[in-house]
Short mmCIF file of C-alpha atoms and ligand atoms in Angstrom, two decimals:
data_model
loop_
_atom_site.label_atom_id
_atom_site.label_comp_id
_atom_site.label_asym_id
_atom_site.label_seq_id
_atom_site.Cartn_x
_atom_site.Cartn_y
_atom_site.Cartn_z
CA MET A 227 101.93 116.73 94.20
CA LYS A 228 104.72 114.26 94.19
CA ARG A 229 105.22 112.29 91.01
CA VAL A 230 105.78 108.57 90.62
CA GLU A 231 109.21 108.20 89.05
CA THR A 232 109.56 104.44 88.97
CA PRO A 233 107.77 102.44 86.27
CA PHE A 234 105.22 99.94 87.56
CA GLN A 235 102.48 97.50 86.72
CA ILE A 236 99.13 97.78 88.51
CA VAL A 237 97.02 94.63 88.46
CA VAL A 238 93.38 95.34 89.21
CA PHE A 239 91.28 92.38 90.37
CA GLY A 240 87.61 93.05 89.70
CA ALA A 241 88.58 95.14 86.66
CA SER A 242 85.23 94.86 84.91
CA GLY A 243 83.36 95.95 88.04
CA ASP A 244 81.77 99.17 89.10
CA LEU A 245 84.47 100.45 91.45
CA ALA A 246 87.23 99.96 88.89
CA ASN A 247 85.19 101.58 86.18
CA ARG A 248 83.78 104.46 88.15
CA LYS A 249 86.66 105.31 90.47
CA LEU A 250 89.99 103.56 90.04
CA ILE A 251 90.56 103.76 86.34
CA PRO A 252 89.37 107.38 86.07
CA ALA A 253 91.73 108.21 88.97
CA LEU A 254 94.65 106.53 87.23
CA TYR A 255 93.78 108.23 83.96
CA HIS A 256 93.72 111.59 85.63
CA LEU A 257 97.06 110.98 87.34
CA ALA A 258 98.46 110.11 83.92
CA THR A 259 97.10 113.25 82.26
CA GLU A 260 98.49 115.36 85.11
CA GLN A 261 101.92 113.91 84.28
CA LEU A 262 102.17 112.28 87.70
CA LEU A 263 102.87 108.81 86.34
CA PRO A 264 106.01 107.65 84.54
CA GLU A 265 106.03 106.69 80.86
CA GLY A 266 106.41 103.02 81.67
CA PHE A 267 103.26 102.00 83.47
CA VAL A 268 100.94 99.14 82.76
CA LEU A 269 97.39 98.55 83.93
CA LEU A 270 96.47 94.89 83.77
CA GLY A 271 92.81 94.17 84.49
CA PHE A 272 91.83 90.76 85.79
CA SER A 273 88.31 89.47 86.30
CA ARG A 274 85.93 86.70 85.32
CA THR A 275 84.27 88.52 82.42
CA ASP A 276 85.34 87.16 79.10
CA TYR A 277 87.08 90.16 77.56
CA GLY A 278 90.14 90.65 75.41
CA ASP A 279 92.42 93.70 75.60
CA GLU A 280 90.33 95.60 73.07
CA ASP A 281 87.03 94.95 74.88
CA PHE A 282 88.63 96.15 78.09
CA ARG A 283 89.89 99.29 76.38
CA THR A 284 86.44 100.03 75.02
CA LEU A 285 84.99 99.54 78.50
CA ILE A 286 87.58 101.94 79.91
CA LEU A 287 86.97 104.58 77.25
CA ASP A 288 83.21 104.42 77.76
CA GLY A 289 83.72 104.60 81.51
CA LEU A 290 86.06 107.56 81.24
CA ARG A 291 83.71 109.46 78.93
CA GLU A 292 80.90 109.00 81.39
CA HIS A 293 82.63 109.32 84.74
CA MET A 294 85.26 111.95 84.14
CA LYS A 295 82.41 114.34 83.59
CA ASP A 296 79.83 113.22 86.11
CA GLU A 297 81.80 111.90 88.98
CA HIS A 298 85.33 113.03 88.58
CA ASN A 299 84.90 116.58 89.78
CA GLY A 300 83.89 117.67 86.31
CA LYS A 301 87.37 117.20 84.87
CA ASP A 302 87.32 117.13 81.15
CA PHE A 303 87.72 114.06 79.08
CA ASP A 304 90.23 114.27 76.27
CA GLU A 305 89.94 111.72 73.45
CA THR A 306 93.60 111.91 72.44
CA GLN A 307 94.89 111.53 75.97
CA ALA A 308 92.43 108.73 76.67
CA ALA A 309 93.52 106.91 73.51
CA ALA A 310 97.14 107.16 74.67
CA PHE A 311 96.17 105.99 78.15
CA VAL A 312 94.37 102.83 77.02
CA ARG A 313 97.42 101.74 75.05
CA ASN A 314 98.92 100.94 78.47
CA CYS A 315 95.86 98.89 79.50
CA PHE A 316 95.60 95.11 79.12
CA TYR A 317 93.24 92.42 80.25
CA GLN A 318 93.52 88.90 81.53
CA GLN A 319 90.43 86.79 82.03
CA GLY A 320 90.42 84.28 84.88
CA ASN A 321 88.80 82.91 88.02
CA TYR A 322 89.77 84.16 91.43
CA ASP A 323 90.25 80.70 92.86
CA SER A 324 91.84 78.90 89.92
CA LYS A 325 95.47 77.95 89.92
CA GLU A 326 95.56 77.79 86.11
CA SER A 327 94.17 81.31 85.89
CA PHE A 328 96.90 82.57 88.20
CA GLU A 329 99.59 80.70 86.29
CA ALA A 330 98.40 82.45 83.15
CA LEU A 331 98.24 85.72 85.06
CA LYS A 332 101.81 85.31 86.21
CA THR A 333 103.00 84.66 82.66
CA ARG A 334 101.15 87.75 81.48
CA ILE A 335 102.58 89.92 84.25
CA THR A 336 106.09 88.73 83.42
CA GLU A 337 105.62 89.43 79.70
CA LEU A 338 104.25 92.90 80.33
CA ASP A 339 107.07 93.64 82.78
CA ALA A 340 109.57 92.82 80.07
CA GLU A 341 107.76 94.65 77.25
CA HIS A 342 107.23 97.82 79.28
CA ASN A 343 110.34 97.70 81.37
CA THR A 344 108.44 98.04 84.64
CA GLN A 345 111.47 96.93 86.69
CA GLY A 346 109.20 94.40 88.38
CA ASN A 347 107.32 96.98 90.49
CA HIS A 348 103.85 95.58 91.18
CA LEU A 349 100.75 97.02 92.80
CA PHE A 350 97.90 94.54 93.22
CA TYR A 351 94.49 96.15 93.77
CA LEU A 352 91.72 93.96 95.17
CA ALA A 353 88.58 95.72 93.96
CA THR A 354 86.52 92.58 94.38
CA PRO A 355 83.88 91.35 96.79
CA PRO A 356 85.54 90.38 100.09
CA ASN A 357 84.80 86.67 99.76
CA VAL A 358 87.62 86.38 97.20
CA PHE A 359 90.28 88.32 99.13
CA GLN A 360 91.64 85.11 100.61
CA PRO A 361 91.77 82.98 97.44
CA ILE A 362 93.35 85.79 95.42
CA THR A 363 96.08 86.51 97.94
CA THR A 364 96.75 82.82 98.52
CA LEU A 365 97.21 82.23 94.80
CA LEU A 366 99.38 85.32 94.39
CA HIS A 367 101.58 83.85 97.08
CA GLU A 368 101.59 80.38 95.53
CA MET A 369 102.74 81.93 92.29
CA GLY A 370 105.59 83.63 94.12
CA LEU A 371 104.10 87.03 93.29
CA GLU A 372 104.23 88.32 96.86
CA ASN A 373 107.75 89.43 96.10
CA SER A 374 108.88 90.65 92.77
CA GLN A 375 111.36 88.30 91.21
CA ALA A 376 112.70 91.12 89.08
CA GLY A 377 113.77 92.95 92.23
CA GLY A 378 111.09 95.67 92.33
CA TRP A 379 108.55 96.43 95.05
CA THR A 380 105.25 94.62 95.57
CA ARG A 381 102.28 96.20 97.33
CA ILE A 382 98.67 95.20 97.73
CA ILE A 383 95.62 97.42 98.23
CA ILE A 384 92.64 95.84 99.96
CA GLU A 385 89.23 97.45 99.56
CA LYS A 386 86.57 97.53 102.19
CA PRO A 387 84.76 95.74 103.72
CA PHE A 388 87.76 94.46 105.61
CA GLY A 389 85.99 91.82 107.70
CA ARG A 390 82.49 92.02 109.12
CA ASP A 391 83.39 91.96 112.81
CA LEU A 392 86.49 91.82 114.97
CA HIS A 393 87.00 88.12 114.57
CA SER A 394 86.82 88.06 110.77
CA ALA A 395 89.02 91.16 110.51
CA GLN A 396 91.63 89.46 112.71
CA GLN A 397 91.41 86.33 110.60
CA LEU A 398 91.91 88.30 107.41
CA ASN A 399 94.86 90.14 108.95
CA ASN A 400 96.43 86.89 110.12
CA HIS A 401 95.98 85.42 106.68
CA LEU A 402 97.44 88.42 104.86
CA LEU A 403 100.35 88.73 107.24
CA LYS A 404 101.37 85.17 106.54
CA LEU A 405 101.75 86.10 102.88
CA PHE A 406 102.81 89.76 102.91
CA SER A 407 104.54 92.05 105.37
CA GLU A 408 102.52 94.84 107.02
CA ASP A 409 104.32 97.51 105.04
CA GLN A 410 103.21 95.86 101.78
CA ILE A 411 99.53 95.97 102.81
CA TYR A 412 97.47 99.08 102.08
CA ARG A 413 94.00 98.87 103.66
CA ILE A 414 92.05 101.59 101.95
CA ASP A 415 89.42 103.95 103.33
CA HIS A 416 88.58 106.45 100.62
CA TYR A 417 87.60 109.09 103.19
CA LEU A 418 91.28 109.52 104.02
CA GLY A 419 91.92 110.51 100.41
CA LYS A 420 89.52 113.45 100.61
CA GLU A 421 91.33 116.78 100.74
CA THR A 422 89.06 118.10 103.45
CA VAL A 423 89.70 115.08 105.64
CA GLN A 424 93.45 115.53 105.34
CA ASN A 425 92.95 119.18 106.09
CA ILE A 426 91.70 118.30 109.56
CA LEU A 427 95.31 117.49 110.42
CA VAL A 428 96.71 120.61 108.78
CA PHE A 429 94.10 122.77 110.42
CA ARG A 430 94.77 121.32 113.86
CA PHE A 431 98.53 120.88 113.75
CA GLY A 432 99.66 123.43 111.19
CA ASN A 433 98.19 126.34 113.18
CA GLY A 434 99.07 127.45 116.66
CA ILE A 435 95.79 128.98 117.72
CA PHE A 436 93.38 126.05 117.70
CA GLU A 437 95.30 123.35 119.55
CA PRO A 438 95.30 125.09 122.95
CA ILE A 439 91.50 125.17 122.96
CA TRP A 440 91.01 121.71 121.43
CA ASN A 441 90.11 119.92 124.65
CA ARG A 442 87.62 119.44 127.46
CA ASN A 443 88.34 122.87 128.94
CA TYR A 444 86.90 124.66 125.93
CA ILE A 445 84.87 122.16 123.97
CA ASP A 446 81.39 121.19 125.09
CA HIS A 447 80.81 118.40 122.62
CA VAL A 448 81.51 117.28 119.07
CA GLN A 449 79.05 116.21 116.39
CA ILE A 450 79.99 114.22 113.32
CA THR A 451 77.36 113.81 110.63
CA VAL A 452 77.78 111.74 107.49
CA ALA A 453 74.38 111.92 105.83
CA GLU A 454 73.46 110.59 102.42
CA LYS A 455 70.40 111.48 100.43
CA LEU A 456 70.13 108.29 98.42
CA GLY A 457 68.75 105.02 99.70
CA VAL A 458 70.43 101.67 99.17
CA GLY A 459 69.21 101.52 95.56
CA ASP A 460 70.26 98.29 93.89
CA ARG A 461 72.95 97.45 96.47
CA GLY A 462 70.38 95.75 98.73
CA GLY A 463 72.08 92.36 98.60
CA TYR A 464 75.31 93.76 99.99
CA TYR A 465 73.78 96.36 102.26
CA ASP A 466 71.40 94.10 104.11
CA GLN A 467 74.39 92.09 105.31
CA ALA A 468 76.25 95.22 106.36
CA GLY A 469 74.09 98.09 107.56
CA ALA A 470 75.24 101.61 108.29
CA ILE A 471 77.40 100.52 111.21
CA ARG A 472 79.61 98.30 109.07
CA ASP A 473 79.29 100.26 105.84
CA MET A 474 80.05 103.71 107.28
CA VAL A 475 80.71 103.84 111.02
CA GLN A 476 83.46 101.26 111.43
CA ASN A 477 85.52 102.92 108.72
CA HIS A 478 84.69 106.43 107.50
CA VAL A 479 83.07 107.83 110.63
CA MET A 480 85.64 106.36 113.00
CA GLN A 481 88.41 107.76 110.84
CA LEU A 482 86.88 111.21 111.20
CA VAL A 483 86.75 110.70 114.96
CA ALA A 484 90.39 109.63 115.05
CA LEU A 485 91.62 112.65 113.09
CA THR A 486 89.51 115.06 115.13
CA ALA A 487 90.46 113.62 118.50
CA MET A 488 94.04 112.32 118.15
CA GLU A 489 97.04 113.82 119.91
CA PRO A 490 99.61 115.64 117.77
CA PRO A 491 101.92 113.14 116.07
CA VAL A 492 105.67 113.69 116.43
CA ALA A 493 106.08 113.70 112.65
CA PHE A 494 103.86 113.56 109.60
CA ASP A 495 104.77 110.05 108.64
CA ALA A 496 103.00 106.72 108.50
CA LYS A 497 104.17 105.46 111.87
CA ALA A 498 103.74 108.60 113.94
CA VAL A 499 100.31 109.50 112.55
CA ARG A 500 98.94 106.00 112.84
CA ASP A 501 100.36 105.51 116.34
CA GLN A 502 98.32 108.49 117.52
CA LYS A 503 95.19 107.38 115.70
CA VAL A 504 95.42 103.98 117.36
CA ASN A 505 95.99 105.60 120.77
CA VAL A 506 92.85 107.65 120.59
CA MET A 507 90.77 104.80 119.20
CA GLN A 508 91.87 102.69 122.14
CA SER A 509 90.46 105.39 124.40
CA ILE A 510 86.98 105.07 122.91
CA ARG A 511 84.80 103.70 125.68
CA PRO A 512 83.79 100.12 124.89
CA LEU A 513 80.06 99.50 125.32
CA ASP A 514 78.31 96.54 126.90
CA ALA A 515 74.71 95.62 126.07
CA ALA A 516 73.31 98.17 128.52
CA GLY A 517 75.64 100.85 127.13
CA VAL A 518 74.51 100.04 123.61
CA ARG A 519 70.86 100.43 124.61
CA LYS A 520 71.62 103.77 126.22
CA SER A 521 74.08 105.30 123.80
CA VAL A 522 73.36 103.91 120.34
CA VAL A 523 70.28 104.41 118.18
CA ARG A 524 69.64 102.42 115.02
CA ALA A 525 66.79 102.84 112.57
CA GLN A 526 65.59 102.20 109.04
CA TYR A 527 64.17 104.60 106.52
CA ALA A 528 60.52 104.35 105.58
CA ALA A 529 59.04 105.35 102.23
CA GLY A 530 59.23 108.99 101.23
CA THR A 531 59.89 111.33 98.35
CA VAL A 532 63.47 112.05 97.41
CA ASN A 533 64.42 114.51 94.67
CA GLY A 534 60.74 114.63 93.71
CA LYS A 535 60.57 110.88 93.18
CA PRO A 536 58.93 108.33 95.46
CA MET A 537 61.46 106.16 97.29
CA PRO A 538 60.36 102.82 98.73
CA GLY A 539 61.08 102.22 102.37
CA TYR A 540 64.09 100.07 103.21
CA LEU A 541 61.97 97.01 103.98
CA GLN A 542 60.20 97.32 100.64
CA THR A 543 63.44 97.50 98.67
CA LYS A 544 64.50 94.70 96.33
CA GLY A 545 66.94 92.30 97.94
CA ILE A 546 65.94 93.22 101.52
CA ALA A 547 64.34 90.68 103.83
CA LYS A 548 60.89 91.85 104.92
CA ASP A 549 61.79 91.39 108.57
CA SER A 550 65.31 92.77 108.22
CA THR A 551 66.78 94.45 111.29
CA THR A 552 69.64 95.99 109.34
CA ASP A 553 70.31 99.60 110.26
CA THR A 554 70.25 102.30 107.59
CA PHE A 555 70.84 104.94 110.26
CA VAL A 556 73.05 104.92 113.35
CA ALA A 557 73.60 107.55 116.01
CA TRP A 558 76.17 106.92 118.73
CA LYS A 559 77.03 108.96 121.75
CA MET A 560 80.70 108.09 122.00
CA GLU A 561 82.84 108.83 125.03
CA ILE A 562 86.59 109.07 124.77
CA ASP A 563 88.29 108.24 128.03
CA ASN A 564 91.49 110.23 128.01
CA TRP A 565 92.69 113.49 129.52
CA ARG A 566 91.88 115.60 126.51
CA TRP A 567 88.31 114.44 126.02
CA ASN A 568 87.03 113.32 129.37
CA GLY A 569 83.41 114.48 129.67
CA VAL A 570 83.18 115.68 126.07
CA PRO A 571 80.71 113.49 124.19
CA PHE A 572 81.19 112.83 120.49
CA TYR A 573 77.76 112.43 118.91
CA LEU A 574 78.07 110.54 115.63
CA ARG A 575 75.35 109.86 113.10
CA THR A 576 75.17 108.50 109.62
CA GLY A 577 72.30 107.40 107.47
CA LYS A 578 70.90 106.74 104.04
CA ALA A 579 67.84 108.52 102.66
CA MET A 580 68.41 111.59 104.78
CA GLN A 581 67.36 115.10 104.06
CA THR A 582 70.57 116.14 102.43
CA LYS A 583 73.98 114.76 101.50
CA VAL A 584 76.46 116.27 103.87
CA SER A 585 79.52 115.19 105.83
CA GLN A 586 80.67 117.54 108.52
CA ILE A 587 82.28 117.86 111.90
CA ASP A 588 80.92 120.41 114.33
CA ILE A 589 83.00 121.40 117.33
CA ILE A 590 80.68 123.08 119.79
CA PHE A 591 82.53 125.23 122.29
CA ARG A 592 81.51 125.88 125.85
CA LYS A 593 79.45 128.92 126.58
CA PRO A 594 81.06 131.91 128.27
CA PRO A 595 81.13 131.53 132.08
CA LEU A 596 78.85 134.51 132.59
CA LEU A 597 76.06 134.99 130.08
CA LEU A 598 75.71 138.76 129.96
CA PHE A 599 73.26 138.64 127.10
CA GLU A 600 71.34 135.61 128.25
CA ASN A 601 67.97 137.30 128.27
CA LEU A 602 68.28 137.93 124.53
CA TYR A 603 68.09 134.27 123.60
CA ASP A 604 65.45 131.66 123.70
CA GLN A 605 66.46 129.56 126.68
CA VAL A 606 66.59 126.20 124.98
CA ASN A 607 68.95 127.09 122.20
CA LEU A 608 71.49 129.35 123.75
CA PRO A 609 73.96 129.92 120.97
CA SER A 610 77.52 128.72 121.20
CA ASN A 611 80.66 129.18 119.23
CA VAL A 612 80.74 126.43 116.69
CA LEU A 613 83.54 125.44 114.37
CA THR A 614 82.22 123.50 111.41
CA MET A 615 84.52 121.52 109.18
CA ARG A 616 82.49 120.67 106.11
CA ILE A 617 83.97 117.64 104.36
CA GLN A 618 81.48 117.65 101.49
CA PRO A 619 79.82 119.23 99.61
CA ASP A 620 80.79 122.97 99.61
CA GLU A 621 84.04 122.12 101.39
CA SER A 622 84.66 124.75 104.00
CA ILE A 623 85.59 125.64 107.55
CA CYS A 624 83.30 128.02 109.34
CA LEU A 625 83.42 129.58 112.77
CA SER A 626 80.19 130.99 114.13
CA PHE A 627 80.07 133.54 116.87
CA ASP A 628 77.78 136.27 118.06
CA ALA A 629 77.94 139.88 117.00
CA LYS A 630 76.04 142.96 117.94
CA ARG A 631 73.37 143.85 115.46
CA PRO A 632 73.93 147.49 114.42
CA GLY A 633 71.53 149.88 116.08
CA PRO A 634 70.88 151.65 119.35
CA ALA A 635 69.62 148.54 121.18
CA ILE A 636 71.75 145.61 122.29
CA ALA A 637 70.68 142.83 120.02
CA VAL A 638 72.78 139.80 119.25
CA ASP A 639 72.99 137.94 115.97
CA PRO A 640 75.02 134.89 115.07
CA VAL A 641 77.53 135.54 112.25
CA GLN A 642 80.14 133.42 110.52
CA MET A 643 83.77 133.58 109.50
CA ASN A 644 83.98 131.31 106.53
CA PHE A 645 86.80 129.72 104.59
CA SER A 646 85.64 128.03 101.41
CA TYR A 647 87.96 125.77 99.47
CA ALA A 648 86.45 126.76 96.15
CA SER A 649 86.88 130.49 96.63
CA SER A 650 90.29 130.33 98.33
CA PHE A 651 91.95 127.85 96.03
CA GLY A 652 89.78 128.15 92.96
CA ARG A 653 90.49 124.61 91.88
CA GLU A 654 88.79 121.30 92.25
CA SER A 655 90.32 118.97 94.75
CA ALA A 656 91.64 115.72 93.37
CA ASP A 657 89.40 112.72 93.75
CA ALA A 658 90.09 110.68 96.90
CA TYR A 659 91.18 107.64 94.90
CA GLU A 660 93.69 109.67 92.97
CA ARG A 661 95.53 110.72 96.08
CA LEU A 662 95.44 107.24 97.59
CA LEU A 663 96.63 105.50 94.44
CA LEU A 664 99.46 107.96 94.15
CA ASP A 665 100.48 107.38 97.78
CA ALA A 666 100.40 103.60 97.36
CA LEU A 667 102.55 103.91 94.24
CA LEU A 668 104.98 106.08 96.19
CA GLY A 669 105.01 103.64 99.10
CA ASP A 670 103.50 106.09 101.59
CA GLY A 671 101.11 104.32 103.96
CA THR A 672 100.18 107.35 106.11
CA LEU A 673 96.66 107.56 104.71
CA PHE A 674 96.00 103.82 104.86
CA ILE A 675 94.78 101.84 107.83
CA ARG A 676 97.21 99.81 109.87
CA ARG A 677 96.38 96.41 111.32
CA ASP A 678 96.00 97.54 114.93
CA GLU A 679 93.88 100.49 113.84
CA ILE A 680 91.35 98.43 111.92
CA GLU A 681 91.14 95.92 114.76
CA VAL A 682 90.47 98.46 117.48
CA ALA A 683 87.79 100.09 115.30
CA TRP A 684 86.20 96.69 114.77
CA ASP A 685 86.44 95.91 118.46
CA ARG A 686 84.30 98.90 119.42
CA VAL A 687 81.82 98.27 116.60
CA THR A 688 81.59 94.55 117.27
CA ARG A 689 80.52 95.32 120.84
CA ILE A 690 77.65 97.33 119.43
CA LEU A 691 76.75 94.51 117.05
CA ASP A 692 76.79 92.10 120.00
CA GLY A 693 74.50 94.37 121.98
CA TRP A 694 72.06 94.49 119.08
CA HIS A 695 72.24 90.77 118.65
CA LYS A 696 71.36 90.23 122.30
CA ALA A 697 68.40 92.59 122.00
CA GLU A 698 67.17 90.63 118.99
CA GLU A 699 67.49 87.33 120.81
CA THR A 700 65.59 88.63 123.80
CA ALA A 701 62.81 89.98 121.60
CA GLN A 702 62.66 86.70 119.71
CA LYS A 703 62.37 84.74 122.93
CA ALA A 704 59.58 87.01 124.10
CA GLY A 705 57.76 86.16 120.86
CA GLU A 706 57.92 89.74 119.60
CA PRO A 707 60.57 89.95 116.89
CA LEU A 708 62.39 93.24 117.02
CA LYS A 709 61.40 96.01 114.66
CA LEU A 710 63.70 98.98 114.22
CA PRO A 711 62.45 102.54 114.60
CA GLN A 712 61.61 104.05 111.21
CA TYR A 713 62.33 107.52 109.89
CA PRO A 714 60.76 108.98 106.79
CA ALA A 715 63.07 109.12 103.77
CA ASP A 716 64.25 112.70 103.28
CA SER A 717 64.39 113.47 106.98
CA TRP A 718 67.11 113.86 109.61
CA GLY A 719 66.60 110.44 111.10
CA PRO A 720 64.40 109.02 113.87
CA THR A 721 63.16 110.96 116.87
CA GLU A 722 65.15 108.55 119.06
CA ALA A 723 68.33 110.14 117.71
CA ASP A 724 67.07 113.60 118.64
CA GLU A 725 66.21 112.27 122.07
CA LEU A 726 69.78 110.96 122.50
CA LEU A 727 71.01 114.55 122.52
CA ARG A 728 68.00 116.21 124.06
CA ARG A 729 68.38 114.29 127.27
CA ASP A 730 71.88 115.80 127.54
CA GLY A 731 70.40 119.25 126.90
CA LYS A 732 71.79 119.40 123.36
CA TYR A 733 70.44 119.27 119.84
CA TRP A 734 71.74 118.18 116.45
CA ARG A 735 73.11 121.02 114.40
CA ASN A 736 70.40 120.74 111.75
CA GLU A 737 68.03 121.86 114.51
CA ALA A 738 70.23 124.84 115.26
CA PRO A 739 68.48 128.18 115.61
CA LYS A 740 68.19 130.03 112.34
CA GLY A 741 71.39 131.68 111.16
CA GLN A 742 73.78 129.41 113.05
C1 BG6 B 907 81.10 103.77 100.72
C2 BG6 B 907 79.84 103.07 101.17
O1 BG6 B 907 82.21 103.27 101.41
O2 BG6 B 907 80.99 105.16 100.97
C3 BG6 B 907 78.64 103.65 100.48
O3 BG6 B 907 79.94 101.68 100.89
C4 BG6 B 907 78.59 105.15 100.65
O4 BG6 B 907 77.43 103.06 100.97
C5 BG6 B 907 79.92 105.78 100.27
O5 BG6 B 907 77.56 105.66 99.82
C6 BG6 B 907 79.95 107.26 100.63
O6 BG6 B 907 81.10 107.84 100.09
P1 BG6 B 907 81.13 109.39 99.68
O7 BG6 B 907 82.53 109.62 99.23
O8 BG6 B 907 80.12 109.56 98.60
O9 BG6 B 907 80.77 110.14 100.92
#
């Protein structure tokens, strides 16, 4: 891994919150212990909670003790290193929309710059709810903090959700671009920091043998599944305003589509990679209301038992309106209208409270032109060659094909060629936030989302939201308020999602015949 050589100050807004505590600060700590950060770095936390430096340090230490073990890929926590780390951490209390708070913040930043010789390099991290993105950035600008007066660089990381539809995403972009230049803005999607997600590019473009068959001539269809076992838990307030389509599809799932479907970039740099991602996203067929009805399924989980414990249904969860039509599951038959993918559907699905936590991409190849062994299979589920890229857990890439079962008779069994990250590399991959923080500190925007990219993703998703909205209005007018299909918690989603594939003569991979 590259190392950050220049000293810097990272200012985290929302520093007392869950994301900072569970992800960002552990990631920064781990970068520090891996010697990837320079001596002179400062972490300045800013939030409304009334803390002093020492309270903040205690919060960090408690957080590190807990999360380095549980959530940070089991990496060990070291008291001495953590004690050294927190000496670089400071805290500034303030309100996100108060000029006085930002004046005090500016003074503090300037003092810390001088004390720690940071050369005026500043990374602002907005780990706050989205309703304060605008006030924070406006005040940073008013304070003249959009450019470092000491001559260093200034960058800003914006967390999701970046808007809630195309219009609000455009507004936020317009606002930010009045204050910062595009190359200062790092729109984060933590999926792009996952090793296995980056490996999609290496797998496709670092090898000669896959690219020639990566197209409509050889591929029958693609399935992308991002399933989560847990329900919405205590995030109901946020989730009911978002739903799976905003929370997962617009960002993480569409990023997986872009990396799987994009054309080869001319170089592995921020411009070339993102140009190709935008190109392929622009080829995603936009849906009108009729298209949404035909190609998109949404549903909510009903009560069930998860990990041996009863889980209330979505509509019975705290913070959720009883008549909510928010989706906890989405399946979308996506068509990509370009030469490479014409006629190759991408079936996407994501949901909460599903049978297992798994994120994977299945590339299902066409069957051989002449099925010599056809009579050996059950006719519905004729096996195919499938390439599975497992993002998490048990990160792996697996190719399934048929082999002859040993013995005098011709009998065919599916077998697998498997590459597992754990057994090949024998080391844990770095947490997604670690990689992304490092890249932002190094000024590499390749794994962050560009303005045009986020807007085209929102465009396609907003059309789906509009279609749903129309359906709700029509139902309302007919005096029969819309109710979403339900699926039992701990299942693979509603039967409507199975039907989406079945009518094309296909089935989700969890229904695959045994052994495949
Ligand atoms: C977040 C969503 O962006 O991604 C969460 O807001 C979701 O609802 C999470 O649980 C999934 O991330 P991961 O890395 O656990 O797959």
